[in-house]
Structure formats: C-alpha cells, structure tokens
Amino acid sequence: GNSVTQMEGPVTLSEEAFLTINCTYTATGYPSLFWYVQYPGEGLQLLLKATKADDKGSNKGFEATYRKETTSFHLEKGSVQVSDSAVYFCALSLRGGSEKLVFGKGTKLTVNP
Amino acid sequence: GAVVSQHPSRVICKSGTSVKIECRSLDFQATTMFWYRQFPKQSLMLMATSNEGSKATYEQGVEKDKFLINHASLTLSTLTVTSAHPEDSSFYICSARFFMLDEQFFGPGTRLTVL
C-alpha cells in the first residue's frame, strides 16, 4: 500500500539553526509529494510540493527534493525562526494535490529564541 | 489564500447522541470536500470524499451509516457522527478542493469528545 514515514518529534531548535525533517514514502506508481504546515489553532497549509523525480519544491526558505532512488522527500531550512514553530506533515498523492492525500504522523517543531 | 472554516471547533456530547460538524469554503466554490480523522500522535486518515450533489465515497473500514456526510452546496459539507460513542472521540478535519489550483485547503479541525 501507500504510506509515508516521517521522523518522530518533537524537534526543538534554537533560532538560526539548521533544520532537517526526514520523510520517506512507499507508493505504487509515481506519487506527487507534499509538505504541509499547521500553525497552532489553524488548518494545514501547503508549504511546498514536487510532482516528479528530482524536482525541488521551495517556499519561505524551506526546500525538499523528490528523490526517487531513496524514496525520500526530506524537508530542510538553513536558518529557522521562532515563527517556524509548527507541526509539519509529509504527504503523498497518486493523483495530484487535489485528490486523496496520504499523510505521515507529523513532526512538531519548536524554535526557541 | 482560500479559507475553509469548521464549526464547532470543539464539542462534547453524551454517548448515544448525534453530532453535526460543518465545513464551509468561505471564498471559493468547492466541488469536492474531504473529511479526515486524526488520533493523537497519528497521521490524518481520510474518511471520505464528497462531491457536491452526489453521495460520498467512503474509505475502506469507515462506516457510512455511522459517519453521515452531506455535501448539499458548493460551499458547505457536513459530517454527522450518529449515536456517538467514546471511541469516536477524535479530531476531525475537513478540506476543500479548489480545482483551479489542484490543491486542497484545510479547515482548522473540530475536537469531538464523547463522554
């Protein structure tokens, strides 16, 4: 079946630290991959996506590269800010972002000043 | 960006009662809405997909008579948990599809507690 595994949290970093949140997937076919972010009290928001192998999604300083050979889509940011504190979800879809999404468990990130 | 609201944000009910959760797309027409369920420290699990004016499509293992979904208009979908029991306590999240952007927009979720 299709599944997403992401690193367990919580993750606590100091401001300006480097962030990596690992995400690997299992899928039949060729999925699109996504990172969603959920700020406290708000709904999930699409952070970035990649639709084919070697694509790099980027937004707000975050990046993730679709690695077919390692079935991974790790999220990175070079210098985190306090405002990046949130829960991050990795997800896949076999039919694009407007169709069925399969999510990882989420990783809670706390950035301290 | 597009905004999706859910109401109520929290609800506590007695075992055996029914609870209705509303999901509204505030500034766009959503031809498709999705309902997810999230357990503590678990991922979001898709329960069902609803298209405006037609019956919802439920995921395997989800009881359609237990979780009634109605998508009566392009801006409103409702999830009714019938005869709720403590094991139905969970966080329910809806999303709405904005077809022009090939993207789902998520509501903030509803925390259901069944006593």
Coordinates of C-alpha atoms in Angstrom, one line a residue, chain B residues 1-45:
Chain B
G1 CA -5.3 32.1 0.1
A2 CA -8.6 30.2 0.2
V3 CA -10.2 29.9 3.6
V4 CA -12.1 26.9 5.0
S5 CA -13.9 27.1 8.3
Q6 CA -15.2 24.4 10.5
H7 CA -17.9 24.7 13.2
P8 CA -17.9 23.9 16.0
S9 CA -14.2 23.9 16.9
R10 CA -14.9 21.8 20.0
V11 CA -17.8 19.7 21.0
I12 CA -18.5 17.5 24.0
C13 CA -21.5 15.2 23.9
K14 CA -23.0 12.3 25.7
S15 CA -22.7 8.7 24.4
G16 CA -25.6 7.8 22.1
T17 CA -26.3 11.3 20.8
S18 CA -25.5 12.6 17.3
V19 CA -23.2 15.4 16.5
K20 CA -23.0 17.5 13.3
I21 CA -19.8 19.2 12.1
E22 CA -19.9 21.8 9.4
C23 CA -17.2 22.6 6.9
R24 CA -17.5 25.7 4.7
S25 CA -15.4 27.2 2.0
L26 CA -15.6 30.9 2.5
D27 CA -14.3 32.4 -0.7
F28 CA -14.4 29.8 -3.3
Q29 CA -16.7 27.0 -4.6
A30 CA -15.5 23.6 -3.7
T31 CA -16.7 20.8 -5.9
T32 CA -15.0 18.3 -3.7
M33 CA -14.6 18.1 0.1
F34 CA -12.6 15.6 2.1
W35 CA -13.1 14.5 5.7
Y36 CA -10.1 13.3 7.7
R37 CA -9.8 11.9 11.2
Q38 CA -6.7 12.4 13.4
F39 CA -5.9 10.4 16.5
P40 CA -3.3 11.7 19.0
K41 CA 0.2 11.4 17.6
Q42 CA -1.2 9.7 14.5
S43 CA -1.4 10.9 10.9
L44 CA -4.6 12.2 9.3
M45 CA -6.6 9.4 7.9

